[in-house]
Short mmCIF file of C-alpha atoms in Angstrom, two decimals:
data_model
loop_
_atom_site.label_atom_id
_atom_site.label_comp_id
_atom_site.label_asym_id
_atom_site.label_seq_id
_atom_site.Cartn_x
_atom_site.Cartn_y
_atom_site.Cartn_z
CA MET N 14 78.00 -289.60 -92.50
CA GLY N 15 76.14 -290.01 -89.13
CA ILE N 16 78.46 -287.72 -87.36
CA VAL N 17 77.73 -284.99 -90.09
CA TYR N 18 74.06 -285.29 -89.50
CA VAL N 19 74.30 -284.87 -85.70
CA LEU N 20 76.99 -281.97 -86.00
CA ASN N 21 74.46 -280.25 -88.68
CA GLY N 22 71.53 -280.93 -86.02
CA LEU N 23 73.78 -279.22 -83.38
CA TYR N 24 74.46 -276.23 -85.78
CA PHE N 25 70.65 -275.52 -86.42
CA SER N 26 69.98 -276.06 -82.63
CA ALA N 27 72.39 -273.32 -81.98
CA PHE N 28 70.15 -270.96 -83.87
CA LEU N 29 67.12 -272.28 -82.51
CA PHE N 30 68.40 -271.91 -79.03
CA LEU N 31 69.32 -268.22 -79.42
CA THR N 32 66.19 -267.19 -81.28
CA SER N 33 63.83 -269.36 -78.97
CA LEU N 34 65.57 -268.30 -75.70
CA GLY N 35 64.95 -264.60 -76.56
CA LEU N 36 61.29 -265.32 -77.54
CA SER N 37 60.98 -267.28 -74.25
CA ILE N 38 62.55 -264.52 -72.05
CA ILE N 39 60.10 -261.96 -73.61
CA LEU N 40 57.10 -264.30 -73.39
CA GLY N 41 57.90 -265.47 -69.82
CA VAL N 42 58.77 -262.08 -68.19
CA MET N 43 56.44 -259.83 -69.99
CA GLY N 44 53.66 -262.05 -71.17
CA ILE N 45 54.07 -260.62 -74.64
CA LEU N 46 53.61 -262.80 -77.67
CA ASN N 47 56.16 -261.08 -79.86
CA LEU N 48 55.62 -261.91 -83.63
CA ALA N 49 57.94 -259.18 -84.54
CA HIS N 50 60.75 -261.51 -83.08
CA GLY N 51 61.68 -262.79 -86.41
CA SER N 52 62.09 -259.21 -87.74
CA LEU N 53 64.63 -258.80 -85.01
CA PHE N 54 66.36 -261.86 -86.27
CA ALA N 55 66.38 -260.25 -89.91
CA LEU N 56 67.54 -256.90 -88.58
CA GLY N 57 70.67 -258.77 -87.01
CA ALA N 58 71.22 -260.75 -90.20
CA PHE N 59 71.17 -257.38 -92.58
CA MET N 60 73.16 -255.40 -89.97
CA ALA N 61 75.88 -258.09 -89.68
CA ALA N 62 76.20 -258.55 -93.35
CA TRP N 63 76.51 -254.82 -93.96
CA VAL N 64 79.28 -254.36 -91.24
CA ILE N 65 81.29 -257.24 -92.67
CA GLY N 66 81.17 -255.88 -96.21
CA VAL N 67 81.99 -252.35 -94.95
CA CYS N 68 85.04 -253.62 -92.99
CA VAL N 69 86.14 -255.91 -95.76
CA ASN N 70 89.38 -254.03 -95.90
CA ALA N 71 90.16 -254.32 -92.22
CA GLY N 72 89.96 -258.29 -92.30
CA PRO N 73 87.27 -260.81 -91.95
CA THR N 74 87.88 -260.97 -87.91
CA VAL N 75 87.25 -257.28 -87.24
CA GLY N 76 84.26 -257.34 -89.79
CA MET N 77 82.92 -260.30 -87.85
CA ILE N 78 83.24 -259.34 -84.50
CA GLY N 79 82.02 -255.83 -85.39
CA GLY N 80 79.08 -257.30 -87.21
CA PHE N 81 77.85 -259.46 -84.52
CA VAL N 82 78.22 -256.84 -81.85
CA ALA N 83 76.18 -254.21 -84.27
CA ALA N 84 73.70 -256.88 -84.96
CA MET N 85 73.00 -257.28 -81.14
CA LEU N 86 73.12 -253.43 -80.45
CA LEU N 87 70.61 -252.72 -83.29
CA ALA N 88 68.23 -255.32 -82.25
CA ALA N 89 68.30 -254.22 -78.75
CA ALA N 90 67.75 -250.75 -79.74
CA VAL N 91 64.78 -251.52 -81.65
CA GLY N 92 63.56 -253.77 -78.85
CA PHE N 93 63.89 -250.62 -76.57
CA VAL N 94 61.92 -248.53 -79.00
CA LEU N 95 59.29 -251.21 -79.44
CA GLU N 96 58.78 -251.68 -75.85
CA ASN N 97 58.38 -248.04 -74.89
CA THR N 98 55.98 -247.43 -77.84
CA ILE N 99 53.68 -250.15 -78.76
CA ILE N 100 54.38 -252.77 -76.53
CA ARG N 101 53.88 -251.00 -73.08
CA PRO N 102 50.06 -250.47 -73.44
CA MET N 103 49.53 -254.43 -74.45
CA TYR N 104 50.53 -255.68 -71.14
CA ARG N 105 46.97 -255.96 -69.73
CA ARG N 106 45.52 -256.47 -73.14
CA PRO N 107 44.10 -259.88 -74.48
CA LEU N 108 46.46 -261.84 -76.55
CA GLU N 109 44.72 -261.08 -79.93
CA TYR N 110 45.82 -257.35 -79.27
CA GLN N 111 49.29 -258.42 -78.76
CA LEU N 112 49.21 -260.59 -81.95
CA LEU N 113 47.97 -257.89 -83.85
CA ILE N 114 50.32 -255.00 -82.61
CA THR N 115 53.46 -257.27 -83.00
CA PHE N 116 52.24 -258.53 -86.35
CA GLY N 117 52.08 -254.87 -87.56
CA ALA N 118 55.54 -254.16 -85.76
CA LEU N 119 56.76 -257.08 -88.06
CA LEU N 120 55.45 -255.57 -91.17
CA VAL N 121 56.82 -252.12 -90.48
CA ILE N 122 60.41 -253.53 -89.63
CA GLU N 123 60.40 -255.38 -92.88
CA ASP N 124 59.61 -252.39 -94.65
CA LEU N 125 62.20 -250.41 -92.95
CA ILE N 126 64.80 -252.95 -93.89
CA LYS N 127 63.70 -252.87 -97.51
CA LEU N 128 64.00 -248.95 -97.26
CA THR N 129 67.40 -249.14 -95.53
CA TRP N 130 69.15 -251.98 -97.40
CA GLY N 131 66.80 -252.31 -100.86
CA GLY N 132 65.46 -255.59 -101.73
CA GLU N 133 68.78 -257.35 -102.76
CA ALA N 134 70.35 -260.06 -101.03
CA TYR N 135 73.53 -259.19 -98.87
CA TYR N 136 76.24 -261.83 -98.83
CA ALA N 137 79.03 -262.10 -96.25
CA SER N 138 80.91 -265.19 -96.46
CA GLY N 139 84.33 -263.72 -95.20
CA PRO N 140 84.09 -265.27 -91.79
CA PHE N 141 83.17 -268.62 -93.06
CA ASP N 142 85.83 -268.79 -95.86
CA MET N 143 88.40 -267.47 -93.28
CA MET N 144 87.99 -270.39 -90.82
CA GLY N 145 88.10 -272.90 -93.63
CA ARG N 146 87.60 -276.73 -92.47
CA VAL N 147 88.74 -278.78 -89.92
CA ASN N 148 89.29 -283.03 -89.72
CA ILE N 149 86.59 -284.70 -87.68
CA LEU N 150 87.01 -288.52 -87.65
CA GLY N 151 88.43 -288.55 -91.12
CA GLY N 152 86.08 -286.09 -92.60
CA GLU N 153 86.29 -282.53 -93.29
CA TYR N 154 83.64 -280.12 -91.52
CA PRO N 155 83.36 -276.49 -91.64
CA ALA N 156 85.11 -274.73 -88.58
CA TYR N 157 82.70 -271.88 -88.62
CA PHE N 158 79.84 -274.15 -87.84
CA LEU N 159 81.70 -275.34 -84.95
CA PHE N 160 82.47 -271.61 -84.07
CA VAL N 161 78.69 -270.78 -84.13
CA MET N 162 78.05 -273.68 -81.66
CA GLY N 163 80.92 -272.50 -79.28
CA VAL N 164 79.36 -268.89 -79.45
CA THR N 165 75.80 -270.27 -78.48
CA ALA N 166 77.18 -272.38 -75.60
CA ALA N 167 78.90 -269.53 -74.03
CA CYS N 168 75.78 -267.42 -74.59
CA GLY N 169 73.80 -270.04 -72.88
CA LEU N 170 76.21 -270.25 -69.99
CA CYS N 171 76.17 -266.33 -69.52
CA ILE N 172 72.34 -266.24 -69.57
CA TRP N 173 72.17 -269.10 -66.94
CA LEU N 174 74.77 -267.15 -64.62
CA PHE N 175 72.71 -264.14 -65.25
CA MET N 176 69.36 -265.54 -64.37
CA ALA N 177 70.58 -267.87 -61.38
CA ARG N 178 73.40 -265.84 -59.80
CA THR N 179 72.58 -262.13 -60.09
CA LYS N 180 69.97 -260.01 -58.36
CA LEU N 181 68.67 -258.58 -61.58
CA GLY N 182 68.16 -262.31 -62.89
CA ILE N 183 66.26 -263.55 -59.80
CA MET N 184 64.06 -260.39 -60.08
CA LEU N 185 63.32 -261.20 -63.57
CA ARG N 186 62.54 -264.76 -62.71
CA ALA N 187 60.30 -263.64 -59.91
CA ILE N 188 58.33 -261.35 -62.45
CA ALA N 189 57.92 -264.40 -64.70
CA MET N 190 56.53 -266.65 -62.00
CA ASP N 191 53.98 -263.99 -60.50
CA ARG N 192 53.98 -260.67 -62.08
CA ASP N 193 51.45 -259.20 -59.51
CA MET N 194 53.28 -260.43 -56.47
CA ALA N 195 56.65 -259.19 -57.91
CA GLU N 196 54.91 -255.71 -58.39
CA ALA N 197 53.71 -255.68 -54.69
CA MET N 198 57.03 -256.54 -53.38
CA GLY N 199 58.51 -253.31 -55.07
CA ILE N 200 60.30 -254.87 -57.85
CA PRO N 201 61.15 -252.18 -60.39
CA MET N 202 58.92 -253.57 -63.30
CA ARG N 203 59.58 -250.80 -65.75
CA LYS N 204 63.20 -251.16 -65.93
CA LEU N 205 63.32 -254.79 -65.84
CA THR N 206 60.66 -255.29 -68.56
CA ILE N 207 62.71 -253.03 -70.76
CA LEU N 208 65.84 -255.00 -69.69
CA ALA N 209 63.94 -258.25 -70.49
CA PHE N 210 62.87 -256.92 -73.88
CA MET N 211 66.26 -255.64 -74.96
CA LEU N 212 67.96 -258.72 -73.90
CA GLY N 213 65.47 -261.11 -75.88
CA ALA N 214 65.71 -258.84 -79.00
CA SER N 215 69.67 -258.89 -78.80
CA LEU N 216 69.83 -262.69 -78.76
CA ALA N 217 67.38 -262.74 -81.93
CA GLY N 218 69.90 -260.12 -83.42
CA LEU N 219 72.96 -262.24 -82.61
CA ALA N 220 71.51 -265.11 -84.25
CA GLY N 221 70.54 -263.37 -87.17
CA GLY N 222 74.18 -262.16 -87.53
CA LEU N 223 75.59 -265.58 -86.89
CA MET N 224 73.82 -266.83 -89.86
CA VAL N 225 74.91 -264.33 -92.58
CA PRO N 226 78.13 -265.83 -93.17
CA THR N 227 76.51 -269.24 -94.38
CA SER N 228 73.14 -267.77 -95.78
CA PRO N 229 72.48 -264.53 -97.46
CA ALA N 230 70.47 -262.01 -95.79
CA LEU N 231 67.21 -261.61 -97.63
CA LEU N 232 63.81 -259.96 -97.08
CA GLY N 233 61.76 -262.37 -95.15
CA ILE N 234 64.57 -264.19 -93.55
CA GLY N 235 63.28 -264.04 -90.11
CA MET N 236 59.98 -265.98 -90.66
CA GLU N 237 61.33 -269.37 -90.55
CA PRO N 238 63.53 -269.02 -87.48
CA LEU N 239 60.18 -267.38 -85.82
CA ILE N 240 58.22 -270.49 -86.46
CA MET N 241 60.81 -272.94 -85.33
CA ALA N 242 61.48 -270.83 -82.31
CA PHE N 243 57.66 -271.14 -81.54
CA ILE N 244 57.95 -274.89 -82.05
CA VAL N 245 60.83 -274.93 -79.43
CA VAL N 246 58.97 -272.87 -77.01
CA VAL N 247 55.95 -275.26 -77.26
CA ILE N 248 58.24 -278.29 -76.93
CA GLY N 249 60.43 -277.21 -73.94
CA GLY N 250 58.28 -274.76 -72.02
CA LEU N 251 57.74 -271.30 -71.47
CA GLY N 252 60.54 -269.34 -69.63
CA SER N 253 62.84 -272.46 -69.02
CA LEU N 254 66.63 -272.47 -70.08
CA LYS N 255 66.52 -276.14 -69.78
CA GLY N 256 63.37 -276.33 -72.09
CA ALA N 257 65.05 -274.27 -74.75
CA VAL N 258 68.26 -276.24 -74.79
CA LEU N 259 66.31 -279.51 -75.13
CA GLY N 260 63.61 -278.32 -77.39
CA SER N 261 66.36 -276.70 -79.64
CA LEU N 262 68.02 -280.05 -79.90
CA ILE N 263 65.03 -281.96 -80.64
CA VAL N 264 64.08 -279.68 -83.36
CA GLY N 265 67.57 -279.21 -84.77
CA GLN N 266 68.31 -282.96 -84.87
CA THR N 267 64.94 -283.68 -86.35
CA ARG N 268 65.54 -281.17 -88.93
CA SER N 269 69.05 -282.35 -89.85
CA PHE N 270 68.07 -286.16 -90.18
CA GLY N 271 64.78 -285.12 -92.03
CA VAL N 272 66.62 -283.03 -94.48
CA GLY N 273 68.95 -286.12 -95.17
CA PHE N 274 66.35 -289.01 -95.13
CA PHE N 275 62.78 -287.49 -95.25
CA PRO N 276 62.66 -283.93 -96.79
CA GLU N 277 59.18 -283.97 -97.56
CA LEU N 278 58.13 -285.06 -94.03
CA GLU N 279 60.41 -282.78 -92.21
CA MET N 280 58.18 -279.69 -91.24
CA PRO N 281 54.98 -282.12 -90.44
CA VAL N 282 57.13 -284.35 -88.35
CA LEU N 283 58.09 -281.05 -86.22
CA PHE N 284 54.52 -279.98 -86.04
CA LEU N 285 53.63 -283.66 -85.00
CA ILE N 286 56.00 -283.49 -82.21
CA ALA N 287 54.75 -280.14 -80.90
CA VAL N 288 51.32 -281.37 -81.22
CA LEU N 289 51.75 -284.51 -79.16
CA ILE N 290 53.67 -282.52 -76.40
CA LEU N 291 50.97 -280.10 -76.20
CA VAL N 292 48.31 -282.83 -75.81
CA ALA N 293 50.42 -284.89 -73.22
CA ARG N 294 51.85 -281.71 -71.36
CA PRO N 295 50.46 -278.50 -72.43
CA GLN N 296 53.15 -276.50 -70.59
CA GLY N 297 55.99 -278.13 -72.37
CA LEU N 298 58.53 -280.59 -71.13
CA PHE N 299 60.08 -278.19 -68.53
CA GLY N 300 57.25 -275.41 -68.06
CA ARG N 301 55.38 -274.70 -65.05
CA ALA N 302 52.06 -275.86 -64.95
#
């Protein structure tokens, strides 16, 4: 039974890692606290569910791949529009302006989702049913959960290679460390901030797309991942890949064991952990002071 809780914790952690990493990239590189990030997650969920449903005759594999790619592309496209319209004037504005404008964007995107897909739930369990179950230590476990963990690990590795080994990634890290210095050195800020926003948005869209085979796409589906992602960023630290990994593991495992043993205290325990880390280390476990 214990191994199931650990695996479920890793499964929760996978979604949290993708969502919080996108949030952390946008916040770290651009200094924008994006409350609309949860709506990008929801957009990915609805798009993936819709594509999987449309491609049902082509088979669950085609629908699944098409759904995940479409979720990432739609979220990235909406991120591009947001950055070029309402986000760009907010770079030098106080935090409260960012919160108001991104909260307004959240409401608008939620209304657009309702206008496009209606207020009904979208189900897309084909990929989950197709993969079936595997035997782990004498017990059966959904193979789709393991697939999500594998996809997340591959994404994390790709993001690490991009940030550590490519010129674009190094310039993004330079912007995150000192925006004014990076601008003085001639780094193309406009192109890179758009890239950062689209990258962060696409990760949220992918997380939403990965969720729909196990959970229906509903209005408001992005609110809980948004709250959890903020807790992960607080624990792990801003702009840190290691922090996103560790924070996601802490929150995911706490949630998994909390649901099993103390469901009433699950959220209070998570907030307590975040508060303790804020008090002891305000920049997070791996954030810069």
